[in-house]
Amino acid sequence: MIHLEQTRDEVFQNTSKLHETINRIYDRKTKEDDFKIGDVVLRWDARNEDKGKHGKFENLWKGPY
């Protein structure tokens, strides 16, 4: 029983390390958005995002706003 708990703790630690590594790699690739008042932007239409609510080639970005 003790061996199972130790193994479970090791797996949890390894999973946490992997999650942190993946987050670091992802964050390295992202760019910060610098929007200012008056900028023209597109808005994502989340209501039509669900599968089946839009056509294959329908644009899900609305705007410019």
PDB file of C-alpha atoms in Angstrom:
ATOM      1  CA  MET A   1       0.000   0.000   0.000  1.00  0.00           C
ATOM      2  CA  ILE A   2       2.843   2.388   0.859  1.00  0.00           C
ATOM      3  CA  HIS A   3       4.563   1.580  -2.448  1.00  0.00           C
ATOM      4  CA  LEU A   4       1.393   2.566  -4.350  1.00  0.00           C
ATOM      5  CA  GLU A   5       1.206   5.899  -2.548  1.00  0.00           C
ATOM      6  CA  GLN A   6       4.880   6.611  -3.306  1.00  0.00           C
ATOM      7  CA  THR A   7       4.380   5.730  -6.963  1.00  0.00           C
ATOM      8  CA  ARG A   8       1.297   7.937  -7.109  1.00  0.00           C
ATOM      9  CA  ASP A   9       3.246  10.861  -5.625  1.00  0.00           C
ATOM     10  CA  GLU A  10       6.069  10.366  -8.142  1.00  0.00           C
ATOM     11  CA  VAL A  11       3.613  10.309 -11.042  1.00  0.00           C
ATOM     12  CA  PHE A  12       1.936  13.464  -9.736  1.00  0.00           C
ATOM     13  CA  GLN A  13       5.301  15.260  -9.482  1.00  0.00           C
ATOM     14  CA  ASN A  14       6.344  14.155 -12.969  1.00  0.00           C
ATOM     15  CA  THR A  15       3.013  15.298 -14.394  1.00  0.00           C
ATOM     16  CA  SER A  16       3.357  18.675 -12.700  1.00  0.00           C
ATOM     17  CA  LYS A  17       6.882  19.131 -14.109  1.00  0.00           C
ATOM     18  CA  LEU A  18       5.685  18.208 -17.597  1.00  0.00           C
ATOM     19  CA  HIS A  19       2.769  20.641 -17.338  1.00  0.00           C
ATOM     20  CA  GLU A  20       5.107  23.469 -16.317  1.00  0.00           C
ATOM     21  CA  THR A  21       7.478  22.661 -19.186  1.00  0.00           C
ATOM     22  CA  ILE A  22       4.653  22.655 -21.714  1.00  0.00           C
ATOM     23  CA  ASN A  23       3.384  25.993 -20.371  1.00  0.00           C
ATOM     24  CA  ARG A  24       6.860  27.526 -20.605  1.00  0.00           C
ATOM     25  CA  ILE A  25       7.264  26.367 -24.225  1.00  0.00           C
ATOM     26  CA  TYR A  26       3.802  27.651 -25.158  1.00  0.00           C
ATOM     27  CA  ASP A  27       4.343  31.009 -23.443  1.00  0.00           C
ATOM     28  CA  ARG A  28       7.619  31.478 -25.316  1.00  0.00           C
ATOM     29  CA  LYS A  29       5.750  31.351 -28.634  1.00  0.00           C
ATOM     30  CA  THR A  30       2.916  33.732 -27.746  1.00  0.00           C
ATOM     31  CA  LYS A  31       2.995  37.439 -28.438  1.00  0.00           C
ATOM     32  CA  GLU A  32       1.594  40.092 -26.164  1.00  0.00           C
ATOM     33  CA  ASP A  33      -1.284  42.103 -27.648  1.00  0.00           C
ATOM     34  CA  ASP A  34      -0.781  45.848 -27.418  1.00  0.00           C
ATOM     35  CA  PHE A  35      -4.230  47.274 -28.144  1.00  0.00           C
ATOM     36  CA  LYS A  36      -4.815  50.971 -27.780  1.00  0.00           C
ATOM     37  CA  ILE A  37      -8.031  52.986 -27.706  1.00  0.00           C
ATOM     38  CA  GLY A  38      -9.145  53.559 -31.273  1.00  0.00           C
ATOM     39  CA  ASP A  39      -7.520  50.424 -32.749  1.00  0.00           C
ATOM     40  CA  VAL A  40      -9.613  48.423 -35.214  1.00  0.00           C
ATOM     41  CA  VAL A  41      -9.938  44.787 -34.100  1.00  0.00           C
ATOM     42  CA  LEU A  42     -11.818  41.628 -35.045  1.00  0.00           C
ATOM     43  CA  ARG A  43     -14.028  39.873 -32.507  1.00  0.00           C
ATOM     44  CA  TRP A  44     -14.333  36.060 -32.293  1.00  0.00           C
ATOM     45  CA  ASP A  45     -17.949  34.938 -32.640  1.00  0.00           C
ATOM     46  CA  ALA A  46     -18.062  32.301 -29.902  1.00  0.00           C
ATOM     47  CA  ARG A  47     -21.813  31.659 -30.280  1.00  0.00           C
ATOM     48  CA  ASN A  48     -21.290  30.121 -33.733  1.00  0.00           C
ATOM     49  CA  GLU A  49     -18.096  28.306 -32.785  1.00  0.00           C
ATOM     50  CA  ASP A  50     -19.833  25.082 -31.740  1.00  0.00           C
ATOM     51  CA  LYS A  51     -19.762  22.325 -34.333  1.00  0.00           C
ATOM     52  CA  GLY A  52     -22.798  22.313 -36.564  1.00  0.00           C
ATOM     53  CA  LYS A  53     -23.754  25.942 -36.034  1.00  0.00           C
ATOM     54  CA  HIS A  54     -21.698  27.252 -38.957  1.00  0.00           C
ATOM     55  CA  GLY A  55     -20.757  26.287 -42.475  1.00  0.00           C
ATOM     56  CA  LYS A  56     -17.361  24.917 -43.391  1.00  0.00           C
ATOM     57  CA  PHE A  57     -16.118  28.123 -44.971  1.00  0.00           C
ATOM     58  CA  GLU A  58     -18.052  30.616 -42.858  1.00  0.00           C
ATOM     59  CA  ASN A  59     -15.901  33.273 -41.229  1.00  0.00           C
ATOM     60  CA  LEU A  60     -16.169  33.165 -37.430  1.00  0.00           C
ATOM     61  CA  TRP A  61     -14.448  36.534 -36.975  1.00  0.00           C
ATOM     62  CA  LYS A  62     -16.803  39.519 -36.794  1.00  0.00           C
ATOM     63  CA  GLY A  63     -15.835  43.101 -37.267  1.00  0.00           C
ATOM     64  CA  PRO A  64     -13.918  45.296 -37.620  1.00  0.00           C
ATOM     65  CA  TYR A  65     -14.847  47.000 -34.365  1.00  0.00           C
TER      66      TYR A  65
END
